[in-house]
Short mmCIF file of C-alpha atoms in Angstrom, two decimals:
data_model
loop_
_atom_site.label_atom_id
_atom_site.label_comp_id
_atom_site.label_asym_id
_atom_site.label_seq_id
_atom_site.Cartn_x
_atom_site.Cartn_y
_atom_site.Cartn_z
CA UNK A 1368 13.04 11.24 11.81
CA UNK A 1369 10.83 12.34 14.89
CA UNK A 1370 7.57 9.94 15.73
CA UNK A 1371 5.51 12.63 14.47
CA UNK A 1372 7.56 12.89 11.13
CA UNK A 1373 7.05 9.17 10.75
CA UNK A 1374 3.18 9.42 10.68
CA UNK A 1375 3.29 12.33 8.57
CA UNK A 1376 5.13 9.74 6.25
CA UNK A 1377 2.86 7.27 6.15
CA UNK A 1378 -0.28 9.62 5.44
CA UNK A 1379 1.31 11.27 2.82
CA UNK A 1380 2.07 7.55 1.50
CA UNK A 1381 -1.41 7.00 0.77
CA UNK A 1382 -2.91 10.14 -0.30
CA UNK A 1383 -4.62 10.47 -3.42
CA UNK A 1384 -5.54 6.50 -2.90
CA UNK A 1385 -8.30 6.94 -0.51
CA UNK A 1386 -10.62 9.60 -1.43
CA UNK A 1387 -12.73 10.59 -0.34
CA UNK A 1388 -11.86 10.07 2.94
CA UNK A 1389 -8.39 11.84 4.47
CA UNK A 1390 -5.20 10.12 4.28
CA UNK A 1391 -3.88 9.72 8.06
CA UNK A 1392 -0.95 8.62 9.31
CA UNK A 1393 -0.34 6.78 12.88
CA UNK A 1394 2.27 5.64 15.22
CA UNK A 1395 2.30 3.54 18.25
CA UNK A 1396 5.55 4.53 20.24
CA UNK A 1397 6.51 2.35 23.60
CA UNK A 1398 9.83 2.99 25.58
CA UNK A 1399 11.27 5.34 22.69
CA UNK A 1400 10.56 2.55 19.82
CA UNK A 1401 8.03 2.54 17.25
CA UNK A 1402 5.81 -0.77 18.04
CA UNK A 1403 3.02 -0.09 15.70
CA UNK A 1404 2.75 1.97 12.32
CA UNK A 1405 -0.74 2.54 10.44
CA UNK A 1406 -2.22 4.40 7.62
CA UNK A 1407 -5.40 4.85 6.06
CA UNK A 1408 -6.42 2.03 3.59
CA UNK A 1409 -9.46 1.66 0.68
CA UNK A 1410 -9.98 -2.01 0.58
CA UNK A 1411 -10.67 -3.19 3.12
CA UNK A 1412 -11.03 0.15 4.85
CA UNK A 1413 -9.36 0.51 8.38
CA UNK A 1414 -8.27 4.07 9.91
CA UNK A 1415 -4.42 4.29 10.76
CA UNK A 1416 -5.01 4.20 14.04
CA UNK A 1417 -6.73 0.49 14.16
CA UNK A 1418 -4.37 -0.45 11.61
CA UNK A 1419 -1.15 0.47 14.63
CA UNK A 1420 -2.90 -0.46 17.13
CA UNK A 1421 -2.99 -4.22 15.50
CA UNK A 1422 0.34 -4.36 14.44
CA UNK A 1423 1.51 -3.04 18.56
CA UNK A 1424 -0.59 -5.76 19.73
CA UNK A 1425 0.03 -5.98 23.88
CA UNK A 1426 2.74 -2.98 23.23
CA UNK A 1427 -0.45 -0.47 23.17
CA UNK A 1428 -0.42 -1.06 26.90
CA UNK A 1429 1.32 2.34 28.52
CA UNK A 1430 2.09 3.39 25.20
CA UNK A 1431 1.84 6.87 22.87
CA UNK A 1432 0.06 7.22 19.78
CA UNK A 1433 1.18 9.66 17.40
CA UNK A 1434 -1.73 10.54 14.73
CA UNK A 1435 -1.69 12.52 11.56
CA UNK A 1436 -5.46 13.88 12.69
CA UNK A 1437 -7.83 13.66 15.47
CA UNK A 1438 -9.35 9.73 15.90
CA UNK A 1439 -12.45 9.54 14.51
CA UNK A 1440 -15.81 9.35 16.99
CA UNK A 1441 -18.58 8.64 15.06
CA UNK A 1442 -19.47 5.43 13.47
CA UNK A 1443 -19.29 5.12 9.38
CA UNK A 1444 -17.77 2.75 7.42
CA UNK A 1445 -15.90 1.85 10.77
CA UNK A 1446 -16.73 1.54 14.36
CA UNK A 1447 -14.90 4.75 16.29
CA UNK A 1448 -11.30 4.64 16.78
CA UNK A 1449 -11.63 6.87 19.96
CA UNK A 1450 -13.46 3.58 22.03
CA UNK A 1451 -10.85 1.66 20.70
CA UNK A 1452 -8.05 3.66 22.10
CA UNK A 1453 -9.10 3.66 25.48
CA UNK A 1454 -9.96 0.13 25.33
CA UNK A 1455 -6.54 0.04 24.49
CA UNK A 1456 -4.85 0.82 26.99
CA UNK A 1457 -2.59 3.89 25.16
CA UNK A 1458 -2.08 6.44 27.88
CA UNK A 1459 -1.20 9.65 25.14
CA UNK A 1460 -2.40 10.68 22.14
CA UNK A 1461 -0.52 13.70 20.22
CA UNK A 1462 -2.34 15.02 17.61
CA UNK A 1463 -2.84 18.60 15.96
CA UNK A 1464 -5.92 18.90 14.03
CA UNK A 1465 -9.07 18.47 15.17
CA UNK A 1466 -11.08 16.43 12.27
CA UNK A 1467 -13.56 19.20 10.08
CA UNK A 1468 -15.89 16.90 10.31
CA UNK A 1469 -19.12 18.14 12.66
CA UNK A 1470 -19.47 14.75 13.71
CA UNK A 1471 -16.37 14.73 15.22
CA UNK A 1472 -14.46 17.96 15.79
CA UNK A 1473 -13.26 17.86 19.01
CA UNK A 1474 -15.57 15.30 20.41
CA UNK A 1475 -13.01 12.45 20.15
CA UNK A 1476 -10.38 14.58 22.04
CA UNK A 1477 -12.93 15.47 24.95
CA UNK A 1478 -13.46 11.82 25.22
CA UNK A 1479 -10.14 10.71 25.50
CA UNK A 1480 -9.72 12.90 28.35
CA UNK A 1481 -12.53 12.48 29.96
CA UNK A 1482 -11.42 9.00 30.33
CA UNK A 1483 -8.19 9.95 31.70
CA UNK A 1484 -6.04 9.42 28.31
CA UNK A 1485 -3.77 12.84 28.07
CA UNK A 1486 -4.17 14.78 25.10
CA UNK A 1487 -1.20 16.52 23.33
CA UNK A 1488 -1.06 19.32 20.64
CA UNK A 1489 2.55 19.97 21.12
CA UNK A 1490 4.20 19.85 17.75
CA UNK A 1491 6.48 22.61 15.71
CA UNK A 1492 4.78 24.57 13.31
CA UNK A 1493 6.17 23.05 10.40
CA UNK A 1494 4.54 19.72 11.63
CA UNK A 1495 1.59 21.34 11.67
CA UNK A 1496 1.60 22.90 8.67
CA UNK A 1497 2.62 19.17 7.02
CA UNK A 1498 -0.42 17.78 8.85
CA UNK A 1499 -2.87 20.53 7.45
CA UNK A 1500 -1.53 20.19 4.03
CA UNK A 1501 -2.58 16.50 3.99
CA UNK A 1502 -6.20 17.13 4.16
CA UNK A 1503 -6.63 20.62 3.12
CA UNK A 1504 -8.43 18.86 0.17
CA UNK A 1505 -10.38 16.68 2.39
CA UNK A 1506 -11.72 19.89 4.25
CA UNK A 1507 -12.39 21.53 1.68
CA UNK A 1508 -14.74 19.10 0.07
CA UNK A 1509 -16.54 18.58 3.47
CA UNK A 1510 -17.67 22.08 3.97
CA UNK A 1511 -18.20 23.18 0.23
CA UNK A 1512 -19.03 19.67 -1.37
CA UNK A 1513 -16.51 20.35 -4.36
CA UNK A 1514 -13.11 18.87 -5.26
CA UNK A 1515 -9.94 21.34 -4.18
CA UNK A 1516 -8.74 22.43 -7.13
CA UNK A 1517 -4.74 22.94 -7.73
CA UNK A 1518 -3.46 24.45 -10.87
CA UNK A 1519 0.26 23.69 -11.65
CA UNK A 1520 2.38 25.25 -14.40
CA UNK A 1521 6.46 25.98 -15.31
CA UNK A 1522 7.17 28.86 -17.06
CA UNK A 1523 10.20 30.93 -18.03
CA UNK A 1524 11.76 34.22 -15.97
CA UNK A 1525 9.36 36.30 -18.42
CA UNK A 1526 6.64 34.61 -17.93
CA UNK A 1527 6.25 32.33 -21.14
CA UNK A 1528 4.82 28.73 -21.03
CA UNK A 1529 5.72 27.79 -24.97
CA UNK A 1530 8.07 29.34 -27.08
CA UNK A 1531 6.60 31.08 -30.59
CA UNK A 1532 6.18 28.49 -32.08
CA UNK A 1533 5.15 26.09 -29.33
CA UNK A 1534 7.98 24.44 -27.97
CA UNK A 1535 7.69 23.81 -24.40
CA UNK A 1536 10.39 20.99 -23.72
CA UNK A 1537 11.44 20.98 -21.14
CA UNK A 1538 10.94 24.85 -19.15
CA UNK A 1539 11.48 22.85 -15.67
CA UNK A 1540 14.57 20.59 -14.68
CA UNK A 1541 14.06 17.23 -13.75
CA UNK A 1542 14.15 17.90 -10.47
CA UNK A 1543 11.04 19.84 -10.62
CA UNK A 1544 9.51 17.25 -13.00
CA UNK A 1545 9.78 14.79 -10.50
CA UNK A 1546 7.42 16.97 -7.71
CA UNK A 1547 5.03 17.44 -10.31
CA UNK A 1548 4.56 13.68 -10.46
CA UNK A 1549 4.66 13.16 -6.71
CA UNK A 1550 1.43 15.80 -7.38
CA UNK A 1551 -0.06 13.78 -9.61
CA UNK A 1552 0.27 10.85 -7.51
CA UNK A 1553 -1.65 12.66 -4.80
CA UNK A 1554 -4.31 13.87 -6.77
CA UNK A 1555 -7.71 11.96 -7.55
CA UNK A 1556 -7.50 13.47 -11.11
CA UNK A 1557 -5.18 15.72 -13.80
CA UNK A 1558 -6.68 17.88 -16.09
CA UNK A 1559 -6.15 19.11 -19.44
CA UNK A 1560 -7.68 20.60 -22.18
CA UNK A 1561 -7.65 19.11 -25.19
CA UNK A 1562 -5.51 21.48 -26.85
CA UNK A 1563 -2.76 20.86 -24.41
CA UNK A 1564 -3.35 16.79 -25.88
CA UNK A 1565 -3.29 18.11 -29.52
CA UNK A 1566 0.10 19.95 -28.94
CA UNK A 1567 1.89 18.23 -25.66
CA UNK A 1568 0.87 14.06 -26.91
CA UNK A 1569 1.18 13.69 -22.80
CA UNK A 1570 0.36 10.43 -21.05
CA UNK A 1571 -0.93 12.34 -17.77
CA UNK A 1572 0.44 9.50 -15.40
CA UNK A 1573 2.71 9.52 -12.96
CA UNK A 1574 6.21 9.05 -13.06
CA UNK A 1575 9.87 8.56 -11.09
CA UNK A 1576 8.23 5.86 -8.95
CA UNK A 1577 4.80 6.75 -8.56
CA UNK A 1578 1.57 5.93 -8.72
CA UNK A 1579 -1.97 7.35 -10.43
CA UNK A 1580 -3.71 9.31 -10.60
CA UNK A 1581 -7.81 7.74 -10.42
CA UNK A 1582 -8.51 10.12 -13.47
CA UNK A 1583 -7.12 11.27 -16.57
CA UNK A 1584 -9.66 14.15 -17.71
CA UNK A 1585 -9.72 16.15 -20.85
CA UNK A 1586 -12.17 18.52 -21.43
CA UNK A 1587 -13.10 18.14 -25.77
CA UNK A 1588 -16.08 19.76 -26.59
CA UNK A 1589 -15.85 18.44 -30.40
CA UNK A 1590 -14.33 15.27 -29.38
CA UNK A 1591 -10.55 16.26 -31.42
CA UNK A 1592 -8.87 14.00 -29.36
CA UNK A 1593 -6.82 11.54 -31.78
CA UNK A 1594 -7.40 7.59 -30.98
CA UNK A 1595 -3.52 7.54 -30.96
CA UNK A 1596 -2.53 10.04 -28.52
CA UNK A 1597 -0.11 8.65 -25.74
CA UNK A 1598 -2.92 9.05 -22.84
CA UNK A 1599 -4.84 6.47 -24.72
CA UNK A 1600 -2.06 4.08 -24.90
CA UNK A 1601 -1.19 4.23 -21.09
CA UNK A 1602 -3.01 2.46 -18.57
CA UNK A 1603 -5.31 4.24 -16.15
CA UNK A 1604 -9.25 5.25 -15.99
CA UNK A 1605 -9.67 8.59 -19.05
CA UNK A 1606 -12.90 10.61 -18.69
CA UNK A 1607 -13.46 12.73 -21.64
CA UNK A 1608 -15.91 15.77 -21.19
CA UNK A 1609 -17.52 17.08 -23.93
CA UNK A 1610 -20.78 18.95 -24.87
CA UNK A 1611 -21.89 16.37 -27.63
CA UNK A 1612 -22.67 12.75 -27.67
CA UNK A 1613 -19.93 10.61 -29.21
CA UNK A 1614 -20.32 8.18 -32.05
CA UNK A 1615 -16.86 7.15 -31.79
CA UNK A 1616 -16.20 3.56 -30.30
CA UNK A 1617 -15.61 3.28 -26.76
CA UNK A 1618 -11.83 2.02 -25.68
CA UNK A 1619 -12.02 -0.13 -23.09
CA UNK A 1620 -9.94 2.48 -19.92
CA UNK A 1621 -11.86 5.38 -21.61
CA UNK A 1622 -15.40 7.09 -20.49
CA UNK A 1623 -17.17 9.82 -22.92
CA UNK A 1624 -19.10 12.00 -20.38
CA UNK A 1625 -21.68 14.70 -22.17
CA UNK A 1626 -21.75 17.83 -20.22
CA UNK A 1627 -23.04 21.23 -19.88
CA UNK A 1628 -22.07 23.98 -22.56
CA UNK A 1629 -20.47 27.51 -22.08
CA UNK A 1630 -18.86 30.19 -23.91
CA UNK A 1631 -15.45 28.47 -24.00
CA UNK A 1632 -16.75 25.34 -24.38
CA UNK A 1633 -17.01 22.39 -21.42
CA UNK A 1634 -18.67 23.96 -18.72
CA UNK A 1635 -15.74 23.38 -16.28
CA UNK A 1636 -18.66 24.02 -13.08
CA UNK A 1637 -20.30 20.86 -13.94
CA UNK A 1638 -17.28 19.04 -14.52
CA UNK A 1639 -15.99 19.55 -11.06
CA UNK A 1640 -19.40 18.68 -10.02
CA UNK A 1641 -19.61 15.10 -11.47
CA UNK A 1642 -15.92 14.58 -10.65
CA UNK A 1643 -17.12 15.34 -6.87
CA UNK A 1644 -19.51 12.83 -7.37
CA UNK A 1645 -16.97 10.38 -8.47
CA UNK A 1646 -15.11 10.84 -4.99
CA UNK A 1647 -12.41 13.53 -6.48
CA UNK A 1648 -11.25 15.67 -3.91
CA UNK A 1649 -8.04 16.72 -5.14
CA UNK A 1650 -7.63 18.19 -8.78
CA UNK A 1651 -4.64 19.01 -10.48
CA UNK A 1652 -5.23 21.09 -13.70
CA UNK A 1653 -2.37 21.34 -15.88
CA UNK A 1654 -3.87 22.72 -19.04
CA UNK A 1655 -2.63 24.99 -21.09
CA UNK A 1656 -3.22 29.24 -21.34
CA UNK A 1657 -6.70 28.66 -22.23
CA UNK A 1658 -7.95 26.07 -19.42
CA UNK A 1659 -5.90 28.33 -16.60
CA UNK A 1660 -7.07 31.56 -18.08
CA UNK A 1661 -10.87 29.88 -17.44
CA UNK A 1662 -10.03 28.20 -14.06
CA UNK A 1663 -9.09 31.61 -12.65
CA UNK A 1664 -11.85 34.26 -14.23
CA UNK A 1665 -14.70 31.49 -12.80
CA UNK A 1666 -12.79 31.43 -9.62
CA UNK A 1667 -12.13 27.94 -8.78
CA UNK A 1668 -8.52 27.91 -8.04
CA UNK A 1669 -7.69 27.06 -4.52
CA UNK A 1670 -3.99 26.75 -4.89
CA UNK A 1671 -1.68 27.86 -7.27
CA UNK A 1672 1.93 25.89 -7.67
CA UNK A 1673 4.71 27.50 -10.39
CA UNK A 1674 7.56 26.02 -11.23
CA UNK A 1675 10.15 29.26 -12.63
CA UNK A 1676 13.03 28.68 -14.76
CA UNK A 1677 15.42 31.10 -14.95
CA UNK A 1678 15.66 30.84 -18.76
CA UNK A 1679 14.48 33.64 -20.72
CA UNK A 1680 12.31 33.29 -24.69
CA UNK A 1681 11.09 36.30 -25.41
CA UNK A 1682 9.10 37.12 -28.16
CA UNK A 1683 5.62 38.64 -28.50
CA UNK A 1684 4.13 35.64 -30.02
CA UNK A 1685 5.41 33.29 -27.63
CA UNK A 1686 2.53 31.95 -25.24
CA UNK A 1687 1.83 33.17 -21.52
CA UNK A 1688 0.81 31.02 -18.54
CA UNK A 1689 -2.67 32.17 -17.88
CA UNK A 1690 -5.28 33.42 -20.67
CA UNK A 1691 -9.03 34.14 -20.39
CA UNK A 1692 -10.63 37.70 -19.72
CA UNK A 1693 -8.08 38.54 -17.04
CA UNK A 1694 -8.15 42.02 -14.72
CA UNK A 1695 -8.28 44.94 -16.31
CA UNK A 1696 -6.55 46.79 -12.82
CA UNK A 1697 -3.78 45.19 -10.30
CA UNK A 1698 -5.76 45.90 -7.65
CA UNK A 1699 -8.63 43.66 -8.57
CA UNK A 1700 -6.51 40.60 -9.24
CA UNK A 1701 -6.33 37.86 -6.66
CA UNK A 1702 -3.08 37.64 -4.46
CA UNK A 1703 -2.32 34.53 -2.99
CA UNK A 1704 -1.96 33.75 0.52
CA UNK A 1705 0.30 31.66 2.62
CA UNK A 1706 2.97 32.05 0.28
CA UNK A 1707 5.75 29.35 -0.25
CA UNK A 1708 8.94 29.71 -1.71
CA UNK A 1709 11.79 27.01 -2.74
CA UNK A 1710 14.89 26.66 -4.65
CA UNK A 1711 15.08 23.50 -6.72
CA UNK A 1712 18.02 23.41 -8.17
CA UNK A 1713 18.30 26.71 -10.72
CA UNK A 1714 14.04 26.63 -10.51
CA UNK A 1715 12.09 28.21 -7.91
CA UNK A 1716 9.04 26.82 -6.92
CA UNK A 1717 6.41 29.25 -5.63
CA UNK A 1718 3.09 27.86 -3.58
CA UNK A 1719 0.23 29.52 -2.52
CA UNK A 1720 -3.50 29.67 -2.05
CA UNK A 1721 -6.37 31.70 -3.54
CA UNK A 1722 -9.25 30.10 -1.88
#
């Protein structure tokens, strides 16, 4: 594993746990050996790059720092990093995003080298890439002040989600299963609807070793969730959405939120607004035909993961991944960009983004 690879690592290791700030990753590297290692932390908070900097100690004298994203330059819930780095004595940085944030985009770089520390975007592209991925959520909820929004489904070679009469264990192979809860993980929420409760029973948590998410959300306009249902017998923070006040008596992990009303029901808009509120930057819908179908005719999809079995069911009845209004011509229908494809196992996973 490269230096760079490592702090990749360690960011990834931590995001999802400290929105809504950007998970970060750092390195402090001293005659080819790693002599610090940091990553972004909630309580207390400390940036990665304090957080190696301790741990190197004396080693930061003559050393390199490896960080996920530019240091930051402003003061907020910390003092800069940037002073701290000079003071430091680290004589490289290598980084390869400048942070999104106006208050520091570029202005921490400048000052490193204006006090004679050498600055270094030299990195492949697929490090990059990695290193853009991590706060592509982050970014987004800086410039638009709403949550990134993922939407995640498996379905069959012809398209089908459920079978005709609603079997939908299991379309993906473990393998598969297990990314989807490193996704959860990373996200500040999942979302259903509460259809997708009524039918699936799921618990919504994560899985295989991991962690999370913050939120469990399932939009119920008429409040059918049943007191019973698996997600209520996990641990973990629920919100339920709904258009009416509830009568029902509160659970304890569980948080009845009246919102707006709209033709389908939960006005998903002011959903993602409270849950940006709550410090959600990434969401991870994995609702049925009916919550996808919405998702995409209001456009709020931002990236679109799909798990493809090659397993074929047939049948008229038998459900398809996305629902709502749709596009009445293949030219008007959104394409995604930046296109990723992987083989995982006999599934294919496809990435991409809309937004």
């Amino acid at each position: 594993m490269t230096f760079f690879k490592e702090a990749l690592s360690l960011a990834e290791s931590v995001k999802g746990n400290v929105s809504p700030r950007p998970p970060v990753g750092a390195v402090i590297v001293k005659n080819s050996k790693i002599v610090g290692r940091g990553r972004t932390t909630s309580k207390p908070i400390k940036h990665a790059e304090i957080m190696a900097m301790e741990e190197a100690g004396e080693n930061c004298q003559g050393s390199v720092l490896y960080t996920t994203l530019e240091p930051c330059y402003h003061h907020g819930s910390t003092p800069p990093c940037v002073d701290s780095i000079i003071k430091s004595g680290i004589h490289k940085v290598i980084t390869p995003l400048k942070d999104p944030n106006p208050e520091v985009n570029g202005k921490s770089i400048e000052k490193l080298i204006n006090s004679g520390i050498e600055v270094s975007t030299n990195l492949n592209n697929d490090e990059i890439h990695q290193a853009e991925e991590l706060i592509e959520g982050f970014k987004h909820f800086l410039i638009t002040k709403k949550p990134f929004v993922t939407v995640k489904y498996a379905m069959t070679l012809d398209g089908k989600i459920s079978s005709k009469i609603g079997d939908s264990t299991w379309i993906s192979n473990d393998q598969s299963r297990k990314i989807v809860h490193k996704l959860r993980s990373q996200s500040d929420a999942v979302l259903i609807g509460v259809n997708t409760l009524l039918v699936d029973n799921p618990k919504l948590n994560a899985r295989y070793g991991f962690s999370g998410p913050k939120y469990r959300v399932v939009l119920d306009s008429n409040y059918k969730a049943p007191k019973n249902s698996n997600l209520f017998k996990s641990p973990g923070k629920i919100l339920i959405y709904s258009t009416k006040v509830t009568s029902q008596k509160q659970i304890s992990n569980v948080e009845h939120i009246k919102t707006n009303s709209s033709n389908e029901g939960v006005d998903i808009t002011s959903v993602l607004e409270d849950l940006g509120k709550k410090g959600c930057v990434n969401i991870l819908v994995e609702g049925g035909k009916d919550i996808l179908g919405s998702f995409f005719d209001l456009k709020l999809v931002n990236k679109v993961i799909i798990f493809i079995s090659p397993k074929i069911l047939g049948g008229k009845n038998a459900i398809t991944a996305v629902g709502g209004n749709g596009y009445s011509y293949i030219d008007e229908s959104p394409e995604l960009k930046k296109v990723n494809i992987s083989k995982i196992e006999n599934d294919i996973m496809i990435s991409g983004y809309l937004n």
